[in-house]
Amino acid sequence: MTDKYDILVVDDDAAHRIMLKTLLTSWGYNVIEVEDGDKAVSNVKERPYDLVLMDIRMVNMSGLDALEHIKNYNPAIPVILITAYASIETAVEGIKKGAYDYLQKPLNFDELKIKIERAIEHKKLKEENIDLKKRIKHNQEGPTIIGRSYSMTRLLEMVHQVAPTEATVLITGESGTGKELIAEAIHYWSPRRNGPLVKINCAAITETLLESELFGHEKGAFTGADHRKEGKFRQAEGGTIFLDEISESSLAMQAKLLRAIQDREITRVGGNEVIKVNVRIIAATNKDLVAAIKKGSFREDLFYRLNVVTLYVPPLRDRREDIPLLAEHFLRHFSSKNGKNIRGFTPQAMDKFLKHSWPGNVRELMNTIERAVIFCQRDFIEEGDIYLLSAITEEETLPLTLEKFAGHTSLDELEKEVISATLKKFSGNKSETARRLGITRRTLLLKMKKYGIH
């Protein structure tokens, strides 16, 4: 290990305590050991430990009671409980009181090492996220962008470099990665932040209406044009215009956009007046524009006008270390929105997030956590609360949406429906069904028995 982390070992069994200290020291940790829960509480108040490894059964103060005191004093310290009396009830009670995880005696050393590393990494992620947000959030009005991965750190550095300039920016990346959020950041961290940020999705408006939406129109320019209308370019005067999905505009529309970007001049539909506009232009696309140029569907001259600065937003599968940070951010948001007090995720639930490919990127993660918050009835989101609908099929989409199940009255009915649909998709193959749902085959069989699925 390159970092020396401090671990507090709490156990009234002296031999077991010394064994743990020897083992953890050999793994590179600094270890302090005490024999009871009350001393553990005192030590935590005197020193900022990175992790507490604590037995449940002790004489003066039990591990569960000590856990409660520790979490009240410093909820950021991960606590792993050890018990020789393993039961679901004990584990659930410990998790509810804020334990990161638990182990049962006799200890499996490989499992112990993995859980310690995960707990410390989880703590580091939280701390780095707090530090990152302090560094990148210039003001309260600007967007909060969450990420500690190298690719996101580098992207944010580039955003900060380009934001104060007047350069035209092209943002690329898959759908759902957060291109619009990057555009917002560029605007709010720029000298134009007091001006408007006007957004338009070029794919959401028909070609005949897009020109009017962008440039405005004169009275009588077409049927229904009973008054003059100012377009998005004029609305963005002194600020920024964000042209989302610009690759979906027609070649004729691209020619008119080229003039607006190149000369900062527009003409209303049905008019002759040339109007100067003072706007900064940010465009975004989820398409490969170089390939589109070769196919003849995108103008090369417009590409070079847009491509002054290109920012690439990486897909979520390429920045997995950001998943826990994003998950916790969305959990806080949707818990507050839905009037719930969900404290976090179990390690199994987070593992499920980390193993998923996230074809829908951050937007899919956000929607998944919103569903989990809605259906969760406990203090922590567990593996069974998570339905990764995009993982059910990669070749075709099953009609599994939250709206479809809006009439159901229980989580059990939703779970039964998802399992049945996935089994049907894979012709009853239980191993493949379990893999796609992100659960073990044994868990699947137990759930099938519970719901009477054959």
Coordinates of C-alpha atoms in Angstrom, one line a residue:
M1 CA 0.0 0.0 0.0
T2 CA 1.2 3.5 -0.7
D3 CA -1.0 5.2 1.9
K4 CA -1.0 4.5 5.6
Y5 CA -4.5 4.2 6.8
D6 CA -5.5 4.1 10.5
I7 CA -7.7 1.3 11.7
L8 CA -9.2 0.9 15.1
V9 CA -9.6 -2.8 16.1
V10 CA -12.2 -3.4 18.9
D11 CA -12.5 -6.9 20.5
D12 CA -12.6 -8.2 24.0
D13 CA -10.8 -11.4 22.9
A14 CA -7.2 -10.5 23.4
A15 CA -5.8 -13.3 21.2
H16 CA -8.2 -12.4 18.4
R17 CA -7.4 -8.7 18.7
I18 CA -3.7 -9.3 18.5
M19 CA -4.1 -11.6 15.6
L20 CA -6.0 -8.9 13.7
K21 CA -3.4 -6.3 14.5
T22 CA -0.6 -8.5 13.2
L23 CA -2.5 -9.3 10.1
L24 CA -3.6 -5.7 9.3
T25 CA -0.1 -4.4 10.0
S26 CA 1.3 -6.9 7.5
W27 CA -1.1 -5.4 4.9
G28 CA 0.3 -1.9 5.5
Y29 CA -2.2 -0.4 7.9
N30 CA -1.6 1.5 11.1
V31 CA -3.5 -0.4 13.8
I32 CA -4.7 0.7 17.3
E33 CA -6.5 -1.9 19.3
V34 CA -8.8 -1.6 22.3
E35 CA -10.8 -4.2 24.3
D36 CA -14.3 -2.7 24.6
G37 CA -16.9 -0.5 22.9
D38 CA -16.7 2.4 25.4
K39 CA -13.0 2.7 24.8
A40 CA -13.6 2.6 21.0
V41 CA -16.0 5.6 21.4
S42 CA -13.4 7.5 23.4
N43 CA -10.6 6.8 20.8
V44 CA -12.8 7.9 17.9
K45 CA -13.3 11.2 19.6
E46 CA -9.5 11.7 20.0
R47 CA -8.3 10.6 16.6
P48 CA -9.8 10.6 13.0
Y49 CA -9.7 6.9 12.1
D50 CA -10.1 5.7 8.5
L51 CA -12.0 2.5 9.6
V52 CA -13.2 0.8 12.7
L53 CA -13.2 -3.1 12.8
M54 CA -15.3 -4.1 15.8
D55 CA -16.7 -7.2 17.5
I56 CA -20.4 -7.1 18.3
R57 CA -20.4 -9.1 21.6
M58 CA -18.4 -7.3 24.3
V59 CA -18.7 -6.8 28.1
N60 CA -19.1 -3.1 29.0
M61 CA -20.5 -1.8 25.7
S62 CA -21.7 -3.9 22.8
G63 CA -20.5 -3.3 19.3
L64 CA -24.0 -2.2 18.2
D65 CA -24.2 0.4 21.0
A66 CA -20.7 1.6 20.3
L67 CA -21.5 1.9 16.6
E68 CA -24.5 4.2 17.4
H69 CA -22.2 6.5 19.5
I70 CA -19.5 6.5 16.8
K71 CA -22.0 7.3 14.0
N72 CA -23.5 10.1 16.1
Y73 CA -20.1 11.6 16.6
N74 CA -18.6 11.1 13.2
P75 CA -20.9 9.4 10.6
A76 CA -18.2 9.4 7.9
I77 CA -16.1 6.7 9.6
P78 CA -16.9 3.3 8.1
V79 CA -17.5 0.5 10.6
I80 CA -17.2 -3.2 9.9
L81 CA -18.8 -5.4 12.5
I82 CA -17.6 -8.9 13.5
T83 CA -19.9 -11.5 15.0
A84 CA -19.6 -15.1 16.0
Y85 CA -23.4 -15.2 16.2
A86 CA -24.2 -14.5 12.6
S87 CA -27.9 -13.9 11.8
I88 CA -29.9 -11.8 9.3
E89 CA -31.4 -9.9 12.2
T90 CA -28.0 -8.9 13.6
A91 CA -26.7 -7.9 10.2
V92 CA -29.7 -5.8 9.4
E93 CA -29.7 -4.1 12.8
G94 CA -26.0 -3.2 12.3
I95 CA -26.6 -1.9 8.8
K96 CA -29.6 0.1 9.9
K97 CA -27.4 1.7 12.6
G98 CA -24.9 2.7 9.9
A99 CA -22.4 -0.1 9.7
Y100 CA -20.6 -0.4 6.4
D101 CA -20.6 -4.2 6.4
Y102 CA -20.2 -7.2 8.7
L103 CA -18.2 -10.4 8.9
Q104 CA -18.7 -13.6 10.9
K105 CA -16.1 -15.6 12.8
P106 CA -14.0 -17.5 11.9
L107 CA -12.9 -14.8 9.6
N108 CA -12.1 -15.3 5.9
F109 CA -9.0 -13.2 5.5
D110 CA -9.5 -12.7 1.8
E111 CA -13.0 -11.4 2.4
L112 CA -11.7 -9.2 5.3
K113 CA -9.1 -7.6 3.1
I114 CA -11.6 -6.9 0.3
K115 CA -14.2 -5.4 2.6
I116 CA -11.6 -3.2 4.4
E117 CA -10.3 -1.9 1.0
R118 CA -13.8 -1.2 -0.2
A119 CA -14.8 0.6 3.0
I120 CA -11.7 2.9 2.9
E121 CA -12.2 3.5 -0.8
H122 CA -15.8 4.5 -0.2
K123 CA -14.7 7.0 2.5
K124 CA -12.1 8.4 0.2
L125 CA -14.7 8.9 -2.6
K126 CA -16.9 10.9 -0.3
E127 CA -14.0 13.1 0.9
E128 CA -12.7 13.7 -2.7
N129 CA -16.2 14.5 -3.9
I130 CA -16.5 17.2 -1.2
D131 CA -13.1 18.6 -2.1
L132 CA -13.9 18.5 -5.8
K133 CA -17.2 20.3 -5.4
K134 CA -15.4 23.0 -3.4
R135 CA -12.8 23.5 -6.1
I136 CA -15.2 23.5 -9.2
K137 CA -18.2 25.3 -7.8
H138 CA -17.5 29.0 -8.4
N139 CA -20.9 30.2 -7.2
Q140 CA -24.2 28.8 -6.0
E141 CA -26.0 29.4 -9.3
G142 CA -23.6 27.3 -11.3
P143 CA -24.3 23.6 -12.0
T144 CA -22.8 21.0 -9.7
I145 CA -20.7 18.6 -11.7
I146 CA -19.7 15.4 -9.9
G147 CA -16.6 13.4 -10.8
R148 CA -13.2 12.4 -9.5
S149 CA -12.1 10.1 -12.4
Y150 CA -9.1 11.3 -14.5
S151 CA -11.3 11.8 -17.5
M152 CA -13.8 14.0 -15.7
T153 CA -11.1 15.9 -13.8
R154 CA -9.4 16.7 -17.1
L155 CA -12.7 17.7 -18.7
L156 CA -13.5 20.1 -15.9
E157 CA -10.0 21.6 -16.2
M158 CA -10.7 22.3 -19.9
V159 CA -14.1 23.7 -19.1
H160 CA -12.5 26.2 -16.6
Q161 CA -9.9 27.1 -19.3
V162 CA -12.5 27.7 -22.1
A163 CA -15.3 29.3 -20.0
P164 CA -13.7 32.8 -19.7
T165 CA -13.1 33.0 -23.5
E166 CA -15.5 33.8 -26.4
A167 CA -14.5 30.5 -28.2
T168 CA -17.3 28.5 -29.9
V169 CA -17.4 25.1 -28.2
L170 CA -18.5 21.7 -29.6
I171 CA -19.5 19.2 -26.9
T172 CA -19.5 15.5 -28.0
G173 CA -20.5 12.3 -26.2
E174 CA -23.1 9.7 -26.0
S175 CA -26.7 10.4 -25.0
G176 CA -27.2 10.8 -21.3
T177 CA -23.6 11.7 -20.4
G178 CA -24.4 15.3 -19.3
K179 CA -23.5 17.4 -22.4
E180 CA -26.1 20.0 -21.4
L181 CA -24.7 20.3 -17.9
I182 CA -21.2 21.0 -19.4
A183 CA -22.8 23.7 -21.6
E184 CA -24.4 25.2 -18.5
A185 CA -21.1 25.2 -16.7
I186 CA -19.3 27.0 -19.5
H187 CA -22.0 29.7 -19.5
Y188 CA -22.2 30.2 -15.7
W189 CA -18.4 30.3 -15.3
S190 CA -18.0 32.8 -18.1
P191 CA -18.2 36.7 -18.3
R192 CA -21.7 36.2 -19.9
R193 CA -23.1 34.5 -16.8
N194 CA -25.4 37.5 -16.2
G195 CA -26.9 37.1 -19.7
P196 CA -29.4 34.5 -20.8
L197 CA -28.6 30.9 -21.6
V198 CA -31.0 29.9 -24.3
K199 CA -31.3 26.2 -25.2
I200 CA -32.8 24.6 -28.3
N201 CA -32.9 20.9 -29.3
C202 CA -32.5 20.8 -33.1
A203 CA -33.8 17.2 -33.2
A204 CA -37.1 18.1 -31.4
I205 CA -38.3 20.7 -33.9
T206 CA -39.4 20.1 -37.5
E207 CA -37.2 21.6 -40.2
T208 CA -39.9 24.1 -41.3
L209 CA -40.2 25.4 -37.7
L210 CA -36.5 25.3 -36.7
E211 CA -35.5 28.3 -38.8
S212 CA -38.3 30.4 -37.2
E213 CA -37.4 29.2 -33.7
L214 CA -33.7 30.1 -34.3
F215 CA -34.0 33.3 -36.2
G216 CA -37.5 34.5 -35.7
H217 CA -40.0 35.5 -38.4
E218 CA -41.9 38.6 -39.7
K219 CA -45.6 39.0 -39.6
G220 CA -47.2 37.2 -42.5
A221 CA -44.1 35.2 -43.3
F222 CA -46.2 32.0 -43.4
T223 CA -49.7 30.8 -42.5
G224 CA -50.3 31.6 -38.8
A225 CA -47.6 34.2 -38.5
D226 CA -49.9 36.9 -37.3
H227 CA -47.1 38.9 -35.5
R228 CA -43.4 39.3 -35.6
K229 CA -41.5 36.8 -33.5
E230 CA -37.9 37.1 -32.2
G231 CA -35.9 33.8 -32.4
K232 CA -33.6 32.1 -30.0
F233 CA -30.5 34.0 -31.3
R234 CA -32.1 37.3 -30.4
Q235 CA -33.4 35.9 -27.0
A236 CA -29.8 35.0 -26.2
E237 CA -28.4 38.5 -26.8
G238 CA -25.5 39.2 -24.5
G239 CA -25.5 35.6 -23.4
T240 CA -25.1 32.1 -24.8
I241 CA -27.1 29.9 -27.2
F242 CA -26.9 26.1 -26.8
L243 CA -27.6 24.2 -30.0
D244 CA -28.2 20.6 -28.9
E245 CA -28.2 17.7 -31.3
I246 CA -27.0 20.0 -34.1
S247 CA -26.2 17.0 -36.3
E248 CA -30.0 16.5 -36.7
S249 CA -30.5 19.7 -38.6
S250 CA -30.8 19.6 -42.4
L251 CA -28.1 20.7 -44.8
A252 CA -30.1 23.8 -45.8
M253 CA -30.5 24.7 -42.1
Q254 CA -26.8 24.1 -41.6
A255 CA -25.9 26.7 -44.3
K256 CA -28.0 29.3 -42.4
L257 CA -26.4 28.3 -39.1
L258 CA -23.0 28.7 -40.7
R259 CA -23.7 32.3 -41.5
A260 CA -25.0 33.0 -38.0
I261 CA -21.9 31.4 -36.4
Q262 CA -19.4 32.9 -38.8
D263 CA -20.7 36.5 -39.1
R264 CA -22.9 36.7 -36.0
E265 CA -25.7 37.9 -38.3
I266 CA -29.3 36.5 -38.8
T267 CA -32.3 37.4 -40.9
R268 CA -35.8 36.7 -39.8
V269 CA -37.9 34.3 -41.9
G270 CA -39.9 36.5 -44.4
G271 CA -37.6 39.5 -43.8
N272 CA -34.6 41.2 -45.4
E273 CA -33.1 43.0 -42.4
V274 CA -29.7 41.8 -41.4
I275 CA -29.5 41.7 -37.7
K276 CA -26.2 41.6 -35.7
V277 CA -26.3 39.3 -32.7
N278 CA -24.0 39.2 -29.7
V279 CA -24.1 35.6 -28.6
R280 CA -21.7 32.9 -27.7
I281 CA -22.4 29.6 -29.4
I282 CA -22.1 26.2 -27.8
A283 CA -23.2 23.1 -29.8
A284 CA -23.6 19.4 -28.9
T285 CA -24.0 16.1 -30.7
N286 CA -24.0 12.4 -29.9
K287 CA -23.0 11.6 -33.5
D288 CA -19.6 11.2 -35.1
L289 CA -19.6 14.4 -37.2
V290 CA -16.5 13.3 -39.2
A291 CA -18.4 10.2 -40.3
A292 CA -21.5 12.4 -41.0
I293 CA -19.3 14.6 -43.3
K294 CA -18.1 11.6 -45.2
K295 CA -21.8 10.5 -45.7
G296 CA -22.7 14.0 -46.9
S297 CA -25.2 14.6 -44.1
F298 CA -23.1 17.4 -42.3
R299 CA -21.3 20.4 -43.8
E300 CA -17.6 20.3 -43.4
D301 CA -17.3 24.1 -43.2
L302 CA -19.9 24.2 -40.4
F303 CA -17.9 21.5 -38.6
Y304 CA -14.7 23.6 -38.6
R305 CA -16.6 26.7 -37.4
L306 CA -18.0 24.7 -34.5
N307 CA -14.8 22.8 -33.8
V308 CA -12.8 25.6 -32.3
V309 CA -12.8 23.8 -29.0
T310 CA -14.1 20.3 -28.6
L311 CA -15.0 18.8 -25.3
Y312 CA -15.7 15.1 -25.0
V313 CA -17.9 13.9 -22.2
P314 CA -17.0 10.3 -21.4
P315 CA -19.6 7.5 -21.0
L316 CA -20.3 6.3 -17.5
R317 CA -18.8 2.9 -18.2
D318 CA -15.4 4.6 -18.7
R319 CA -15.6 6.5 -15.4
R320 CA -16.8 3.9 -13.0
E321 CA -15.1 5.4 -10.0
D322 CA -17.6 8.3 -10.3
I323 CA -20.6 5.9 -9.9
P324 CA -20.7 5.9 -6.1
L325 CA -20.4 9.7 -6.0
L326 CA -23.2 10.2 -8.5
A327 CA -25.4 7.5 -6.8
E328 CA -25.1 9.3 -3.5
H329 CA -25.9 12.6 -5.1
F330 CA -29.0 11.3 -6.8
L331 CA -30.0 9.5 -3.6
R332 CA -30.0 12.7 -1.6
H333 CA -31.9 14.5 -4.3
F334 CA -34.7 11.9 -4.8
S335 CA -35.0 11.1 -1.1
S336 CA -35.6 14.8 -0.3
K337 CA -38.0 15.1 -3.3
N338 CA -40.0 12.1 -2.2
G339 CA -40.0 12.9 1.5
K340 CA -37.9 9.9 2.5
N341 CA -34.9 9.5 4.8
I342 CA -32.8 6.8 3.0
R343 CA -29.3 6.8 4.4
G344 CA -27.3 5.1 1.7
F345 CA -26.7 1.9 -0.2
T346 CA -25.7 -1.6 1.0
P347 CA -22.3 -2.8 -0.4
Q348 CA -24.2 -5.4 -2.5
A349 CA -26.3 -2.7 -4.1
M350 CA -23.3 -0.6 -4.9
D351 CA -21.5 -3.6 -6.4
K352 CA -24.5 -4.0 -8.6
F353 CA -24.1 -0.4 -9.8
L354 CA -20.4 -0.8 -10.4
K355 CA -20.8 -4.0 -12.5
H356 CA -23.5 -2.6 -14.8
S357 CA -22.5 -1.3 -18.2
W358 CA -24.9 1.8 -18.1
P359 CA -25.8 2.1 -21.8
G360 CA -28.0 5.0 -20.9
N361 CA -25.1 6.7 -19.0
V362 CA -25.7 9.2 -16.1
R363 CA -29.4 9.6 -17.1
E364 CA -30.0 5.9 -16.7
L365 CA -28.3 5.9 -13.3
M366 CA -30.4 8.8 -12.2
N367 CA -33.6 7.1 -13.3
T368 CA -32.6 3.8 -11.7
I369 CA -32.0 5.5 -8.4
E370 CA -35.3 7.4 -8.6
R371 CA -37.1 4.1 -9.0
A372 CA -35.1 2.5 -6.1
V373 CA -36.0 5.4 -3.8
I374 CA -39.7 5.2 -4.7
F375 CA -39.9 1.5 -3.9
C376 CA -37.4 1.3 -1.0
Q377 CA -39.1 0.8 2.4
R378 CA -35.9 0.7 4.6
D379 CA -33.1 2.9 5.7
F380 CA -30.7 1.6 3.0
I381 CA -31.3 0.7 -0.7
E382 CA -30.6 -3.0 -1.1
E383 CA -29.7 -5.1 -4.1
G384 CA -33.4 -6.2 -4.5
D385 CA -34.5 -2.5 -4.8
I386 CA -32.5 -2.0 -7.9
Y387 CA -34.0 -2.8 -11.4
L388 CA -31.6 -2.3 -14.2
L389 CA -34.1 -2.4 -17.0
S390 CA -31.5 -1.7 -19.7
A391 CA -29.6 -4.8 -18.6
I392 CA -32.5 -7.1 -19.3
T393 CA -31.8 -7.0 -23.0
E394 CA -29.1 -5.7 -25.2
E395 CA -30.6 -6.6 -28.5
E396 CA -34.2 -5.5 -28.1
T397 CA -36.1 -3.5 -25.5
L398 CA -38.7 -5.1 -23.3
P399 CA -41.7 -2.9 -22.4
L400 CA -40.5 -2.4 -18.8
T401 CA -41.0 1.1 -17.7
L402 CA -42.1 2.7 -14.5
E403 CA -45.3 3.9 -16.1
K404 CA -46.3 0.3 -17.0
F405 CA -46.2 -0.6 -13.3
A406 CA -47.9 2.5 -12.0
G407 CA -51.1 0.6 -11.2
H408 CA -49.3 -2.1 -9.1
T409 CA -49.6 -1.8 -5.3
S410 CA -46.5 -3.6 -4.2
L411 CA -42.8 -4.0 -4.8
D412 CA -43.4 -7.8 -4.9
E413 CA -45.7 -7.4 -8.0
L414 CA -43.1 -5.3 -9.8
E415 CA -40.3 -7.8 -8.9
K416 CA -42.4 -10.8 -10.1
E417 CA -43.2 -9.0 -13.4
V418 CA -39.5 -8.2 -14.1
I419 CA -38.3 -11.7 -13.3
S420 CA -41.1 -13.3 -15.4
A421 CA -40.4 -11.0 -18.4
T422 CA -36.6 -11.7 -18.2
L423 CA -37.1 -15.5 -18.0
K424 CA -39.4 -15.3 -21.0
K425 CA -36.8 -13.3 -22.9
F426 CA -34.1 -15.9 -22.3
S427 CA -36.4 -18.9 -22.9
G428 CA -36.3 -19.9 -19.2
N429 CA -32.5 -19.9 -18.9
K430 CA -32.1 -19.3 -15.2
S431 CA -28.3 -18.6 -15.2
E432 CA -28.6 -16.0 -18.0
T433 CA -31.7 -14.4 -16.3
A434 CA -29.8 -14.1 -13.0
R435 CA -26.8 -12.6 -14.8
R436 CA -28.9 -10.0 -16.6
L437 CA -30.8 -9.1 -13.4
G438 CA -27.5 -8.8 -11.5
I439 CA -28.4 -11.4 -8.8
T440 CA -27.1 -14.9 -8.0
R441 CA -28.8 -17.9 -9.5
R442 CA -29.7 -19.0 -5.9
T443 CA -31.3 -15.7 -5.2
L444 CA -33.3 -16.0 -8.5
L445 CA -34.5 -19.6 -7.6
L446 CA -35.6 -18.3 -4.1
K447 CA -37.5 -15.5 -5.7
M448 CA -39.1 -17.8 -8.3
K449 CA -40.3 -20.1 -5.5
K450 CA -41.6 -17.1 -3.5
Y451 CA -43.7 -15.8 -6.4
G452 CA -44.7 -19.2 -7.8
I453 CA -42.9 -18.7 -11.1
H454 CA -42.2 -21.9 -13.0

